[in-house]
Structure formats: structure tokens, C-alpha cells
Coordinates of C-alpha atoms in Angstrom, one line a residue:
Chain A
M1 CA -93.6 -331.6 -187.5
K2 CA -92.0 -328.5 -188.7
Q3 CA -89.0 -326.6 -187.5
I4 CA -88.6 -322.8 -188.1
V5 CA -85.5 -320.9 -187.1
V6 CA -85.4 -317.1 -186.7
L7 CA -82.2 -315.5 -187.8
S8 CA -81.0 -312.0 -188.7
G9 CA -77.4 -311.6 -189.6
K10 CA -77.1 -308.3 -187.9
G11 CA -77.9 -308.3 -184.2
G12 CA -80.6 -306.3 -182.6
T13 CA -83.1 -306.4 -185.4
G14 CA -85.8 -308.0 -183.2
K15 CA -85.3 -311.8 -183.4
T16 CA -86.1 -312.5 -179.8
S17 CA -89.1 -310.1 -179.6
L18 CA -90.6 -311.7 -182.7
S19 CA -89.8 -315.2 -181.5
A20 CA -91.7 -314.6 -178.3
A21 CA -94.6 -313.1 -180.1
F22 CA -94.7 -316.1 -182.5
A23 CA -94.6 -318.5 -179.5
H24 CA -97.5 -316.6 -178.0
L25 CA -99.5 -316.6 -181.2
A26 CA -98.7 -320.3 -181.8
G27 CA -100.8 -320.8 -178.7
S28 CA -100.9 -322.9 -175.6
G29 CA -102.0 -326.2 -177.1
G30 CA -99.0 -327.9 -175.6
T31 CA -97.8 -329.4 -178.9
N32 CA -95.0 -326.9 -179.6
V33 CA -91.5 -326.7 -178.3
L34 CA -89.4 -323.6 -178.1
V35 CA -85.6 -323.3 -178.3
D36 CA -83.3 -320.3 -177.6
A37 CA -80.3 -321.0 -179.8
D38 CA -78.5 -317.8 -179.0
V39 CA -76.6 -319.3 -176.1
D40 CA -74.2 -316.3 -175.9
A41 CA -77.0 -313.9 -175.2
A42 CA -79.9 -316.0 -174.2
N43 CA -82.8 -313.6 -173.8
L44 CA -85.9 -315.4 -174.9
E45 CA -86.4 -316.7 -171.3
L46 CA -86.9 -313.1 -170.2
L47 CA -90.1 -312.8 -172.3
L48 CA -91.7 -316.2 -171.6
K49 CA -92.1 -316.2 -167.8
A50 CA -90.3 -319.6 -168.0
R51 CA -90.2 -321.9 -165.0
R52 CA -87.0 -324.0 -165.0
V53 CA -87.7 -327.6 -164.5
T54 CA -84.3 -329.1 -165.0
E55 CA -80.8 -327.6 -164.9
E56 CA -77.8 -329.6 -166.2
P57 CA -74.2 -328.8 -166.8
F58 CA -72.9 -328.8 -170.4
W59 CA -69.4 -330.2 -170.8
G60 CA -67.8 -328.6 -173.8
G61 CA -64.3 -328.6 -175.1
S62 CA -61.2 -329.6 -173.2
T63 CA -58.1 -327.8 -171.9
A64 CA -54.6 -329.2 -171.7
I65 CA -53.1 -329.5 -168.2
I66 CA -49.4 -330.0 -167.7
D67 CA -48.2 -332.0 -164.7
Q68 CA -45.4 -329.7 -163.4
S69 CA -43.9 -332.4 -161.2
R70 CA -43.0 -334.5 -164.3
C71 CA -42.3 -331.8 -166.9
S72 CA -38.7 -331.8 -168.1
G73 CA -39.0 -328.4 -169.6
C74 CA -38.2 -329.5 -173.1
G75 CA -40.6 -327.0 -174.7
T76 CA -42.1 -329.4 -177.3
C77 CA -45.7 -328.5 -176.2
Q78 CA -45.0 -324.8 -177.0
E79 CA -43.5 -325.8 -180.4
V80 CA -46.5 -327.8 -181.5
C81 CA -49.2 -325.5 -180.2
R82 CA -50.7 -323.5 -183.0
F83 CA -53.0 -321.5 -180.7
D84 CA -50.2 -319.7 -178.8
A85 CA -51.7 -321.2 -175.6
V86 CA -48.4 -322.3 -174.0
S87 CA -46.1 -319.8 -172.3
V88 CA -43.1 -320.1 -170.1
S89 CA -42.9 -318.3 -166.8
D90 CA -39.9 -318.9 -164.4
G91 CA -39.0 -322.0 -166.4
E92 CA -42.5 -323.5 -165.9
Y93 CA -44.6 -324.3 -169.0
L94 CA -48.2 -323.1 -168.6
V95 CA -51.3 -323.5 -170.6
D96 CA -53.7 -320.5 -171.1
P97 CA -57.1 -322.1 -170.8
V98 CA -58.8 -319.3 -172.7
A99 CA -56.4 -319.7 -175.7
C100 CA -56.2 -323.5 -175.6
D101 CA -58.3 -325.1 -178.3
G102 CA -58.3 -328.6 -176.7
C103 CA -56.7 -330.1 -179.8
A104 CA -54.4 -332.4 -177.8
A105 CA -51.5 -331.8 -180.2
C106 CA -49.3 -331.2 -177.1
V107 CA -50.7 -334.2 -175.3
Y108 CA -49.5 -336.6 -178.0
A109 CA -46.3 -334.7 -178.7
C110 CA -45.0 -334.5 -175.1
P111 CA -42.1 -337.0 -174.8
E112 CA -42.7 -337.3 -171.1
Q113 CA -46.4 -337.8 -171.4
T114 CA -47.1 -335.3 -168.7
I115 CA -50.0 -333.5 -170.4
T116 CA -53.6 -334.6 -170.1
L117 CA -56.9 -333.1 -171.4
E118 CA -59.5 -332.0 -168.9
K119 CA -63.1 -331.5 -169.9
Q120 CA -64.3 -328.0 -169.2
Q121 CA -67.8 -327.1 -168.2
A122 CA -68.9 -324.8 -171.0
G123 CA -72.3 -323.9 -169.8
E124 CA -75.6 -325.1 -168.4
W125 CA -78.7 -326.2 -170.2
Y126 CA -82.3 -326.1 -169.1
I127 CA -85.8 -327.4 -169.7
S128 CA -88.4 -324.9 -168.7
E129 CA -92.2 -324.9 -168.7
T130 CA -93.9 -321.9 -170.3
A131 CA -97.5 -321.1 -171.2
Y132 CA -96.6 -321.8 -174.8
G133 CA -94.9 -325.1 -174.6
R134 CA -91.8 -326.8 -173.3
F135 CA -88.7 -324.5 -173.6
F136 CA -85.1 -325.7 -174.2
H137 CA -82.4 -323.1 -173.5
A138 CA -78.9 -322.8 -172.3
H139 CA -76.3 -320.4 -170.9
L140 CA -72.8 -320.5 -172.2
L141 CA -70.2 -319.6 -169.6
P142 CA -68.5 -316.4 -170.6
A143 CA -65.4 -316.8 -172.8
Q144 CA -66.2 -320.4 -173.6
E145 CA -66.0 -322.1 -177.0
N146 CA -68.3 -324.7 -178.5
S147 CA -71.4 -322.5 -178.6
G148 CA -72.2 -324.4 -181.9
K149 CA -72.1 -327.7 -180.0
L150 CA -74.3 -326.4 -177.2
V151 CA -76.8 -325.2 -179.8
A152 CA -76.8 -328.6 -181.5
F153 CA -77.2 -330.3 -178.2
I154 CA -80.2 -328.4 -177.0
K155 CA -81.8 -328.6 -180.4
R156 CA -81.4 -332.4 -180.3
Q157 CA -83.1 -332.5 -176.8
A158 CA -85.9 -330.3 -178.2
Q159 CA -86.3 -332.5 -181.3
D160 CA -86.6 -335.7 -179.2
A161 CA -89.2 -334.1 -177.0
L162 CA -91.2 -332.9 -180.0
K163 CA -91.1 -336.4 -181.4
E164 CA -92.1 -338.0 -178.2
M165 CA -95.2 -335.8 -177.8
D166 CA -95.9 -336.0 -181.5
G167 CA -95.9 -332.2 -181.6
D168 CA -96.4 -329.8 -184.4
L169 CA -93.8 -327.1 -184.3
M170 CA -90.3 -326.4 -183.1
L171 CA -89.7 -322.6 -183.0
V172 CA -86.0 -321.6 -182.6
D173 CA -84.8 -318.2 -181.7
G174 CA -81.4 -318.1 -183.4
P175 CA -78.1 -316.3 -182.9
P176 CA -76.8 -313.3 -184.9
G177 CA -74.1 -313.7 -187.5
I178 CA -73.5 -316.5 -189.9
G179 CA -70.9 -318.7 -188.2
C180 CA -70.8 -321.9 -186.2
P181 CA -73.8 -321.3 -183.8
V182 CA -75.9 -320.1 -186.8
I183 CA -75.0 -323.2 -188.8
S184 CA -75.9 -325.4 -185.8
A185 CA -79.2 -323.5 -185.5
I186 CA -80.0 -324.0 -189.2
S187 CA -79.2 -327.7 -189.1
G188 CA -82.4 -329.7 -189.4
A189 CA -84.6 -326.6 -190.0
D190 CA -87.4 -326.7 -192.5
V191 CA -87.2 -323.0 -193.0
V192 CA -85.4 -319.9 -191.7
L193 CA -87.2 -316.7 -191.1
I194 CA -84.9 -313.7 -191.3
V195 CA -85.8 -310.6 -189.4
T196 CA -84.1 -307.7 -191.0
E197 CA -84.1 -304.0 -190.7
P198 CA -83.8 -301.3 -193.4
S199 CA -80.4 -300.0 -192.5
L200 CA -77.2 -300.4 -194.6
A201 CA -75.8 -302.8 -192.0
G202 CA -79.1 -304.7 -191.8
I203 CA -79.3 -305.1 -195.6
H204 CA -75.6 -306.1 -195.9
D205 CA -76.0 -308.8 -193.2
L206 CA -79.3 -310.0 -194.7
E207 CA -77.5 -310.9 -197.9
R208 CA -74.9 -312.8 -195.9
V209 CA -77.4 -314.8 -194.0
L210 CA -79.4 -315.5 -197.2
G211 CA -76.2 -316.8 -198.7
T212 CA -75.6 -319.0 -195.7
A213 CA -79.2 -320.5 -195.9
A214 CA -78.8 -321.0 -199.6
Y215 CA -75.4 -322.8 -199.0
F216 CA -77.1 -325.3 -196.8
Q217 CA -80.2 -325.5 -199.1
V218 CA -82.6 -324.4 -196.4
P219 CA -85.5 -322.2 -197.7
A220 CA -85.6 -318.7 -196.3
W221 CA -88.4 -316.2 -195.7
V222 CA -87.9 -312.5 -194.8
C223 CA -89.8 -310.0 -192.7
I224 CA -88.7 -306.3 -192.2
N225 CA -88.7 -304.8 -188.7
K226 CA -88.6 -301.0 -188.2
A227 CA -89.7 -300.9 -191.8
D228 CA -90.4 -297.2 -191.9
L229 CA -87.0 -296.1 -190.4
Y230 CA -85.4 -295.7 -193.8
R231 CA -87.8 -296.1 -196.7
E232 CA -85.2 -296.4 -199.4
G233 CA -83.6 -299.2 -197.4
A234 CA -86.9 -301.1 -197.1
E235 CA -87.3 -300.7 -200.9
Q236 CA -83.9 -302.2 -201.3
I237 CA -84.9 -305.2 -199.2
R238 CA -88.0 -305.7 -201.2
D239 CA -85.8 -305.7 -204.4
I240 CA -83.4 -308.2 -202.9
C241 CA -86.3 -310.6 -202.0
Q242 CA -87.7 -310.2 -205.5
V243 CA -84.4 -310.9 -207.3
R244 CA -83.6 -313.9 -205.1
E245 CA -87.2 -315.1 -205.1
I246 CA -87.4 -315.0 -201.4
P247 CA -90.9 -314.6 -199.9
L248 CA -91.3 -311.4 -198.0
L249 CA -93.9 -312.2 -195.4
G250 CA -94.5 -308.7 -194.0
E251 CA -93.3 -305.5 -192.5
I252 CA -93.4 -304.2 -189.0
S253 CA -93.3 -300.4 -188.3
Y254 CA -90.8 -298.8 -186.0
D255 CA -92.8 -299.1 -182.7
L256 CA -91.6 -298.5 -179.2
T257 CA -94.3 -300.9 -177.9
I258 CA -91.8 -303.7 -178.7
P259 CA -89.1 -302.5 -176.2
R260 CA -91.9 -301.7 -173.7
A261 CA -93.1 -305.3 -173.9
M262 CA -89.5 -306.4 -173.3
T263 CA -89.3 -304.2 -170.2
A264 CA -92.6 -305.8 -169.0
G265 CA -91.2 -309.2 -169.8
E266 CA -94.0 -310.3 -172.1
P267 CA -94.4 -311.1 -175.8
V268 CA -95.6 -307.9 -177.5
T269 CA -98.7 -309.6 -178.8
L270 CA -99.7 -310.3 -175.2
F271 CA -98.6 -307.0 -173.8
A272 CA -100.4 -304.8 -176.3
P273 CA -102.4 -307.0 -178.7
D274 CA -104.0 -303.9 -180.4
S275 CA -100.8 -302.1 -181.1
G276 CA -99.7 -301.6 -184.7
A277 CA -96.7 -303.9 -184.2
S278 CA -98.8 -306.7 -182.7
R279 CA -101.2 -306.5 -185.7
E280 CA -98.4 -306.6 -188.2
I281 CA -96.7 -309.5 -186.4
Q282 CA -100.1 -311.4 -186.3
A283 CA -100.4 -310.9 -190.1
I284 CA -96.9 -312.3 -190.6
W285 CA -97.6 -315.3 -188.3
E286 CA -100.7 -316.2 -190.3
K287 CA -98.6 -316.2 -193.5
I288 CA -96.1 -318.4 -191.8
L289 CA -98.7 -321.0 -190.8
L290 CA -100.1 -321.1 -194.3
K291 CA -96.6 -321.4 -195.9
L292 CA -95.4 -324.0 -193.4
N293 CA -98.0 -326.4 -194.7
D294 CA -96.7 -326.1 -198.3
L295 CA -93.1 -326.9 -197.3
H296 CA -91.4 -330.1 -198.3
P297 CA -90.9 -332.4 -195.2
A298 CA -87.3 -332.9 -194.1
G299 CA -84.7 -330.3 -193.2
T300 CA -81.0 -330.8 -193.9
I301 CA -78.8 -332.1 -191.2
I302 CA -75.5 -330.4 -191.1
Q303 CA -72.7 -332.1 -189.3
L304 CA -70.5 -329.9 -187.2
Chain B
M1 CA -53.2 -298.0 -177.9
I2 CA -55.8 -300.7 -178.9
I3 CA -59.4 -299.9 -178.0
A4 CA -61.9 -302.7 -178.5
V5 CA -65.6 -302.0 -178.8
A6 CA -67.8 -304.9 -177.7
S7 CA -71.3 -305.8 -176.4
G8 CA -73.0 -309.0 -175.4
K9 CA -76.2 -308.2 -177.2
G10 CA -76.1 -307.5 -180.9
G11 CA -77.4 -304.3 -182.4
T12 CA -76.6 -302.1 -179.4
G13 CA -74.3 -299.8 -181.3
K14 CA -70.8 -301.3 -181.4
T15 CA -70.1 -300.2 -184.9
T16 CA -71.7 -296.8 -184.3
I17 CA -69.3 -296.1 -181.5
A18 CA -66.2 -297.7 -183.2
V19 CA -66.7 -295.7 -186.4
S20 CA -67.6 -292.4 -184.6
L21 CA -64.7 -292.6 -182.3
A22 CA -62.4 -293.3 -185.2
Q23 CA -63.8 -290.4 -187.2
F24 CA -63.3 -288.1 -184.2
L25 CA -59.7 -289.2 -183.8
A26 CA -59.0 -288.9 -187.5
D27 CA -60.4 -285.3 -187.4
Q28 CA -58.0 -284.4 -184.6
G29 CA -55.2 -285.3 -187.1
E30 CA -52.7 -286.1 -184.3
F31 CA -51.9 -289.6 -185.5
P32 CA -53.1 -292.1 -188.1
V33 CA -56.1 -294.1 -186.8
L34 CA -56.7 -297.8 -187.7
I35 CA -60.0 -299.5 -187.4
S36 CA -60.1 -303.3 -187.5
D37 CA -63.5 -304.7 -188.1
A38 CA -63.3 -308.1 -186.4
D39 CA -67.1 -308.8 -186.6
V40 CA -66.2 -311.2 -189.5
E41 CA -69.6 -312.7 -189.7
A42 CA -71.3 -309.4 -190.2
P43 CA -68.7 -306.7 -190.8
N44 CA -70.4 -303.3 -191.2
A45 CA -67.8 -300.6 -190.5
H46 CA -67.1 -300.2 -194.2
L47 CA -70.7 -299.2 -194.8
F48 CA -70.0 -296.1 -192.7
L49 CA -66.5 -295.4 -193.8
K50 CA -66.9 -296.1 -197.5
P51 CA -63.2 -297.0 -198.0
K52 CA -61.4 -297.8 -201.2
F53 CA -60.0 -301.3 -200.4
S54 CA -56.6 -301.5 -202.0
D55 CA -55.6 -305.0 -201.2
K56 CA -56.9 -308.3 -199.9
A57 CA -55.7 -311.7 -198.7
D58 CA -57.3 -315.1 -198.4
V59 CA -57.6 -316.6 -194.9
N60 CA -56.6 -320.2 -195.2
Q61 CA -57.1 -323.0 -192.8
Y62 CA -54.5 -325.8 -193.2
V63 CA -56.3 -329.2 -193.5
P64 CA -54.8 -332.6 -193.8
Q65 CA -54.3 -334.3 -197.1
I66 CA -53.4 -338.0 -196.8
A67 CA -51.2 -339.7 -199.4
E68 CA -52.9 -343.0 -200.0
D69 CA -49.8 -344.7 -201.2
L70 CA -48.0 -344.0 -198.0
C71 CA -51.0 -344.5 -195.6
S72 CA -50.8 -347.9 -193.7
G73 CA -54.4 -347.5 -192.4
C74 CA -53.2 -347.5 -188.8
G75 CA -55.9 -345.0 -187.7
I76 CA -53.6 -342.9 -185.4
C77 CA -54.7 -339.7 -187.2
A78 CA -58.3 -340.4 -186.5
D79 CA -57.4 -341.3 -182.9
V80 CA -55.6 -338.0 -182.2
C81 CA -58.1 -335.8 -183.9
Q82 CA -60.3 -334.2 -181.2
F83 CA -62.8 -332.8 -183.7
N84 CA -63.9 -335.8 -185.7
A85 CA -62.4 -334.3 -188.8
I86 CA -60.7 -337.6 -189.6
V87 CA -62.8 -340.8 -189.5
M88 CA -61.7 -344.3 -190.4
L89 CA -64.0 -345.8 -193.1
K90 CA -63.1 -349.3 -194.1
D91 CA -59.5 -349.0 -192.8
K92 CA -59.0 -345.8 -194.7
P93 CA -59.0 -342.3 -193.2
K94 CA -61.5 -339.8 -194.5
V95 CA -61.1 -336.1 -193.9
F96 CA -63.9 -333.7 -193.2
P97 CA -62.2 -330.4 -193.9
S98 CA -64.9 -328.1 -192.4
L99 CA -64.5 -329.8 -189.0
C100 CA -60.7 -329.4 -189.0
H101 CA -59.3 -326.9 -186.5
G102 CA -55.9 -326.9 -188.3
C103 CA -54.0 -328.0 -185.1
G104 CA -51.6 -330.2 -187.1
S105 CA -51.7 -333.0 -184.5
C106 CA -52.4 -335.7 -187.2
T107 CA -49.5 -334.5 -189.3
L108 CA -47.2 -334.7 -186.3
Q109 CA -48.3 -338.2 -185.2
C110 CA -48.6 -340.0 -188.5
P111 CA -45.9 -342.7 -188.3
E112 CA -45.6 -342.9 -192.1
G113 CA -45.3 -339.2 -192.8
A114 CA -48.3 -339.6 -195.1
I115 CA -50.0 -336.4 -194.2
A116 CA -49.4 -333.0 -195.8
E117 CA -51.4 -329.9 -195.0
I118 CA -53.1 -328.1 -197.8
P119 CA -54.7 -324.6 -197.6
R120 CA -58.4 -324.3 -197.7
T121 CA -59.9 -320.8 -198.0
I122 CA -62.4 -320.0 -195.3
G123 CA -62.5 -316.2 -195.5
R124 CA -60.9 -313.0 -196.7
L125 CA -59.2 -309.9 -195.4
D126 CA -59.6 -306.4 -197.0
R127 CA -57.9 -303.2 -196.2
G128 CA -57.7 -299.7 -197.5
L129 CA -58.2 -296.0 -196.8
S130 CA -61.5 -294.3 -196.0
A131 CA -62.5 -290.9 -197.3
D132 CA -61.7 -289.5 -193.9
G133 CA -58.2 -290.9 -194.2
L134 CA -58.7 -293.7 -191.8
L135 CA -57.0 -297.0 -192.2
L136 CA -59.6 -299.8 -192.3
R137 CA -59.1 -303.5 -192.3
Q138 CA -61.8 -306.1 -192.1
G139 CA -62.2 -309.8 -192.0
L140 CA -64.9 -311.6 -193.9
L141 CA -65.9 -315.2 -193.0
N142 CA -67.1 -317.1 -196.1
E143 CA -70.8 -317.9 -196.2
G144 CA -71.3 -321.5 -195.0
E145 CA -68.0 -321.6 -193.0
P146 CA -68.4 -322.1 -189.3
M147 CA -65.1 -320.9 -187.8
A148 CA -64.8 -317.1 -187.3
V149 CA -61.8 -317.3 -184.9
P150 CA -59.1 -318.1 -187.5
V151 CA -60.3 -315.2 -189.6
I152 CA -60.2 -312.8 -186.6
A153 CA -56.7 -314.1 -185.7
A154 CA -55.5 -313.6 -189.2
L155 CA -56.9 -310.1 -189.4
K156 CA -55.1 -309.1 -186.2
K157 CA -51.8 -310.4 -187.5
W158 CA -52.1 -308.8 -190.9
K159 CA -49.3 -306.2 -190.9
W160 CA -49.9 -303.0 -192.7
Q161 CA -47.2 -302.1 -195.1
T162 CA -47.4 -298.4 -194.7
D163 CA -45.4 -295.5 -193.3
R164 CA -48.5 -294.4 -191.5
I165 CA -48.1 -296.0 -188.1
P166 CA -51.4 -296.0 -186.3
G167 CA -51.5 -294.1 -183.0
V168 CA -54.7 -295.8 -182.1
E169 CA -56.3 -299.0 -183.3
I170 CA -60.0 -299.5 -182.7
V171 CA -61.3 -303.1 -182.9
D172 CA -65.0 -303.5 -183.7
S173 CA -65.8 -306.9 -182.0
P174 CA -68.5 -309.4 -182.8
P175 CA -71.5 -309.6 -180.5
G176 CA -71.8 -312.4 -177.9
A177 CA -69.5 -313.7 -175.2
S178 CA -67.8 -316.8 -176.7
C179 CA -64.6 -317.6 -178.6
P180 CA -64.9 -315.0 -181.4
V181 CA -65.2 -312.2 -178.8
V182 CA -62.3 -313.5 -176.9
E183 CA -60.2 -313.5 -180.0
A184 CA -61.2 -310.0 -180.9
L185 CA -60.5 -308.6 -177.4
R186 CA -57.2 -310.3 -176.7
G187 CA -54.5 -307.7 -176.5
A188 CA -56.8 -304.7 -176.2
D189 CA -55.7 -302.0 -173.8
Y190 CA -59.2 -300.8 -173.1
V191 CA -62.7 -302.1 -173.9
L192 CA -65.8 -300.0 -174.5
L193 CA -68.9 -302.1 -173.7
V194 CA -71.9 -300.7 -175.5
T195 CA -75.3 -301.6 -174.0
E196 CA -78.9 -300.4 -173.8
P197 CA -81.2 -300.0 -170.7
T198 CA -83.4 -303.0 -171.5
P199 CA -83.6 -306.3 -169.8
F200 CA -81.8 -307.9 -172.8
G201 CA -79.2 -305.2 -172.7
L202 CA -78.4 -305.6 -169.0
H203 CA -78.4 -309.4 -169.2
D204 CA -76.0 -309.5 -172.1
L205 CA -73.8 -306.7 -170.6
K206 CA -73.2 -308.9 -167.6
Q207 CA -72.0 -311.7 -170.0
A208 CA -69.7 -309.5 -171.9
F209 CA -68.3 -307.9 -168.7
Q210 CA -67.5 -311.4 -167.4
V211 CA -65.4 -312.0 -170.6
T212 CA -63.4 -308.8 -170.0
R213 CA -62.9 -309.9 -166.4
E214 CA -61.6 -313.3 -167.5
L215 CA -59.2 -311.5 -169.8
G216 CA -58.2 -309.0 -167.2
L217 CA -59.1 -306.0 -169.4
Q218 CA -60.0 -302.4 -168.4
V219 CA -63.6 -301.5 -169.2
G220 CA -65.8 -298.5 -169.6
V221 CA -69.5 -298.6 -170.5
I222 CA -71.6 -296.6 -173.0
I223 CA -75.3 -296.7 -172.6
N224 CA -77.1 -296.3 -175.9
R225 CA -80.8 -295.6 -176.5
V226 CA -81.3 -294.1 -173.1
G227 CA -85.1 -294.0 -172.6
V228 CA -85.9 -297.2 -174.5
G229 CA -86.3 -299.0 -171.1
E230 CA -85.8 -298.5 -167.4
E231 CA -83.1 -301.1 -166.6
D232 CA -80.5 -299.8 -164.1
I233 CA -77.3 -300.1 -166.1
R234 CA -75.7 -297.4 -163.9
G235 CA -76.4 -299.4 -160.8
F236 CA -74.7 -302.5 -162.3
C237 CA -71.7 -300.4 -163.4
Q238 CA -71.4 -298.7 -160.0
A239 CA -71.6 -302.1 -158.2
N240 CA -68.7 -303.4 -160.3
G241 CA -66.6 -300.2 -160.3
V242 CA -67.0 -299.6 -164.0
P243 CA -67.3 -296.0 -165.3
V244 CA -70.2 -295.0 -167.5
L245 CA -68.4 -292.9 -170.2
M246 CA -71.3 -291.8 -172.4
E247 CA -75.0 -291.9 -172.7
I248 CA -76.8 -291.6 -176.1
P249 CA -80.5 -290.9 -176.0
L250 CA -83.1 -292.8 -177.9
E251 CA -83.9 -290.5 -180.8
R252 CA -85.5 -291.4 -184.1
K253 CA -83.2 -289.1 -186.0
I254 CA -80.1 -291.0 -184.8
G255 CA -81.7 -294.3 -185.9
E256 CA -82.5 -292.8 -189.3
G257 CA -79.0 -291.4 -189.7
L258 CA -77.3 -294.7 -188.7
A259 CA -79.6 -296.6 -191.1
R260 CA -78.2 -294.4 -194.0
G261 CA -74.6 -295.1 -193.0
K262 CA -73.9 -291.8 -191.1
G263 CA -71.7 -291.7 -188.0
L264 CA -72.8 -289.8 -184.9
L265 CA -70.6 -286.8 -185.6
E266 CA -72.3 -286.3 -188.9
I267 CA -75.8 -286.8 -187.5
D268 CA -75.3 -284.3 -184.7
P269 CA -72.2 -282.1 -184.2
V270 CA -72.8 -282.1 -180.5
Y271 CA -71.1 -285.5 -180.5
R272 CA -67.8 -283.9 -181.4
S273 CA -67.3 -282.6 -177.8
R274 CA -68.9 -285.8 -176.3
F275 CA -66.3 -288.0 -178.1
A276 CA -63.6 -285.6 -177.0
D277 CA -64.7 -286.3 -173.4
L278 CA -64.8 -290.0 -174.1
W279 CA -61.3 -290.0 -175.6
Q280 CA -60.0 -288.0 -172.6
A281 CA -61.5 -290.6 -170.2
V282 CA -60.1 -293.6 -172.1
Q283 CA -56.7 -292.0 -172.3
S284 CA -56.4 -291.2 -168.6
A285 CA -57.7 -294.7 -167.8
G286 CA -54.9 -296.1 -170.1
K287 CA -52.3 -294.0 -168.4
A288 CA -53.5 -295.1 -165.0
V289 CA -52.8 -298.7 -166.1
A290 CA -49.4 -297.8 -167.4
T291 CA -48.2 -296.3 -164.1

């Protein structure tokens, strides 16, 4: 059982397009599970013709609620809140649910015990059937927190399913950036595959995501998308990989077949198997399969 | 006036727009322009503006330190912590600093006064002047740290000791639609949502638009890479009463220029007048709110 997580640092480098292609290339044997860990912008579903089988609410963080009928107006809640979530309007103390962190400092500090925490629905999570295996994904409600917890949650569901079916591979389409949802996505991974692009921004953020993977001692591999957009940039990425001893698995040319496949709602390797991009992705996938076999077994579990 | 540039999907061109608008306004020379790069996980504005950073500051999270000699082992600190950052092990509290939200509840509730809060650095702030004379400040989350929000909050509070009072601040937001975006957008007078006409672009635009609704913010949309797909972004904008303020065609030369760290004005001078129109539209929308 192996778990590979696709990351990028910078957004828009092609994580989801490549993840869908890998899902397709991994085949329809039924022993793989797929996860979309970018719950802020969950797009993998749009390429997999997924059929939702279950839909469940995800309960995330909590928000403080003040019982106005018992509030004495002493202002202690406002004093202890470090998130500027309590305001006064016409003598009433009110909690801004967007700013509230759910830390409960006010709940414990209120001398009248008029404040309670109420669980908030942070999103929904789904199990879907696809032609490439069972698919675990979620939708974070806009402006919610705890995307890291939602990522951890769906990954746990996927892991359990993979174990139960004694499956081979868990393929995770990760979020951009390096913060909490990325760390949740990395947790338990055998390897991260970083999809980068030869732009100054792409390279800068590649270094940051490589640093993050190294921090958690998860091995990283790299592939370059839109590799011919800026040749000196691609050269720089090759140098970075060499210096850091990171395997560079391949390069994909700037190819508008990829957005066309997205518009058609299909993995590019299914949509246009003979296109340049598809051939290059296929070559990368073959290297991934070879290298996965050489990896040491267990991933690192990171507690968040 | 604070203008935030956001998007649901990453890589749609937030930084391109933020930087190009800032450069346009700096060229006008009417007032100093401040750009705040709040994409603290992947801050890229500096790659385009090439500033000389003149000072920096650590971003600290305050985490509990428990004095063993004072601790009675009552466990109240662990009870009140909502984030499992304090756990009782063999009647002794153990602190997990990276889980701590810095809310201070444990310090307040400890009956023995045994908890002090000590700083732990989770990120850094930088600021300085760009070659174009722009004021740039950015936040940088340390690699391995999960929480972007405190870094963004610290960035926005970081007062600039200068006589150049910015007439406009442009905030380059992180991608997505969750708490870091909310923190970046809070307090903005206007939000530019950048998207692309693909299924991903439209899907994620809807998410980002919902966030601006929750926050009650005024919005205009910029469609980037027009021609890359056929998704009806204009239809969505019309249905929601949101103006489309600019369209940027899919052109390889733009992609190549951006990759090298050039802004739109440098890539193609035609954007000078297009940003003038954009600025006009944003200004009049801002005035409409004020009246």
C-alpha cells in the first residue's frame, strides 16, 4: 500500500490535471483510492465523472454564542478575546462568527456563564464511484476554518477503505501553499510529487514546498509542467533538484490540450492519449510506478 | 482605500493583477502605493517588484509554558484547551506548541497562576521599497508551520514608520476560500476576483464570491486567459450583479513575460490604458459605497 500526494506550492501549475491523468493511468483495477485534499477548491471531481454515493456533513470548529437574556454586560468576553471577535452594539455584546476561533476563552471567563460553544458545519464530505477507484472528497463551506481537519478526516476515511480492500495505491490531489491543509495532506504520505512550472513564482514556491516536505521527512519528487515556457527557469529547476538530490521525473511541454481536456471534463490521457502532454505524463507515471516500489514502507503521521 | 485581489483557484493571476495595478498607480505618482503580500505560504509579489527589504520582524505565537513547581496537576488547562495543545500525561500537563492557537484561555483559567506565555516564532514579516518606489510588505510562514492566519494578521497590523502615507493599499490574498482568505480580505474596501474561463475557474470563483458575500464586500471580476476554455464567467457575473472589469487574453507572450517576473505593463504597454479604466471603475464603485 502506497500513498502519493501531489503538491505544488504555487497554485495553477497543474496538480489536478496531472492527478486525474495519473488516476486514469493507474487503471480501473478497483484497488486504488483517490482523494481530493484541496477542499477549498475541490476540482478533481470535475475530471473524473464521479458519481456521489454518500454525502455527509462535516462538523468543524465551534463558535461562541452569548445568551443575551442573561448577559450582564460586564465586557469580560471582549477583554479575553484575542481574535477581535466580540463587539458591542447598543449595549449588546455580539460574537462575529467569522472572526471567532472557537477557543472558548470567553466561555470559561464569563462570570455569568452565559456563553456556550456551538458546533458549526464546516463542510460536506463525499464518497463517489469513479472508473478509476473509490473517490473521497469534500467541500469546505466558504469562509470556514479547519480545512486541515477536513483534509485529515477524508484522508483517514480513504486510508480505512484502502486497508479494507487491501488496495495498492492512494493518490491524493493536494492543496496549494505550505500551511495547515498541506501539512494534513502530507501526513502519512510515502512520497510527495511536486508539480512545478518554470516561472520565478513557481520556482520560489517549489523551494518552499520542498522545505516543508523535508521538515516532515517525507521524500519528494518533482516534475515540471509548461517546461518550455521559460527555458532558463526550467534549467534553474533542474539545478535545484540536482543540488537537493531530488529526483526529477520528467517534463511536460506547454500544451493547450490540458485545458481542453479540463473543459471536456476528462483526464487528458483519456481525452487525447496521443497528444504530446499525454505521452509525457505517461512517461512520468511509469517512473512513478518504478520508484514507488523502491520506497521504504511507512509514511510519517503528523498530528495537527 | 484598500483593494484586495483574490481568487478561489490558485494560479489565475492574483499577483499579476496586484503587481500591475500597483505599478500603474505608482506611475501616476498621485500618492504613495502600498502592496501587502498576504499570500504568506507562497508570497510572490517581491519577485516582480524586486524590492530592497529594509526591515523585518518575527511573527510570534504565544504558547503556554507551565512552571512545574507551581503546577498542582489539576488538569484545568487541558480541559479548557479546545485544540488539544495541552494534554495530561501522568497527571502532568504536556504542551504541543504547534497545535496552540495562542488564545490564552489556559493562562486565564489556571488556578495556581502557573502558566506564562512565551513567544514561539512561526513566521516573518519583511518590508521595503521597490525600484518603482512602491512600498511593499510581505508575510512569510515558516516551512513546517501550519497556521497562516496569525502571520497575515500580524502583517496587516504592521505599521509603517514613514512619512509616505499610502493613498492605496493593494492586498495580494492567498488562494482558496477558507480562513487565510478571510483574514486577508477583512477590512478591504473593494475586492478584485481573478478567474479564468475553465470549469475549475468558474467553480472556484463561486467559492471565493461566497466568501466576499459573507464579509459583505464589494466585488469586481477580472477574467484572465480568455480563450483557454469556454466557461460562461460573464453569465455568472451578470446573474450575481458583479461587473467584469477586465479581460486578459490567453497569449503565450504574456505567460512568458510573467514567468520572467515582468508585470503586464512591461509586457504590453496597452495595459497602461486598460489599468487606467480598471482604476476608474474601482474608484467610482468605492465612491458609490461611500455615499
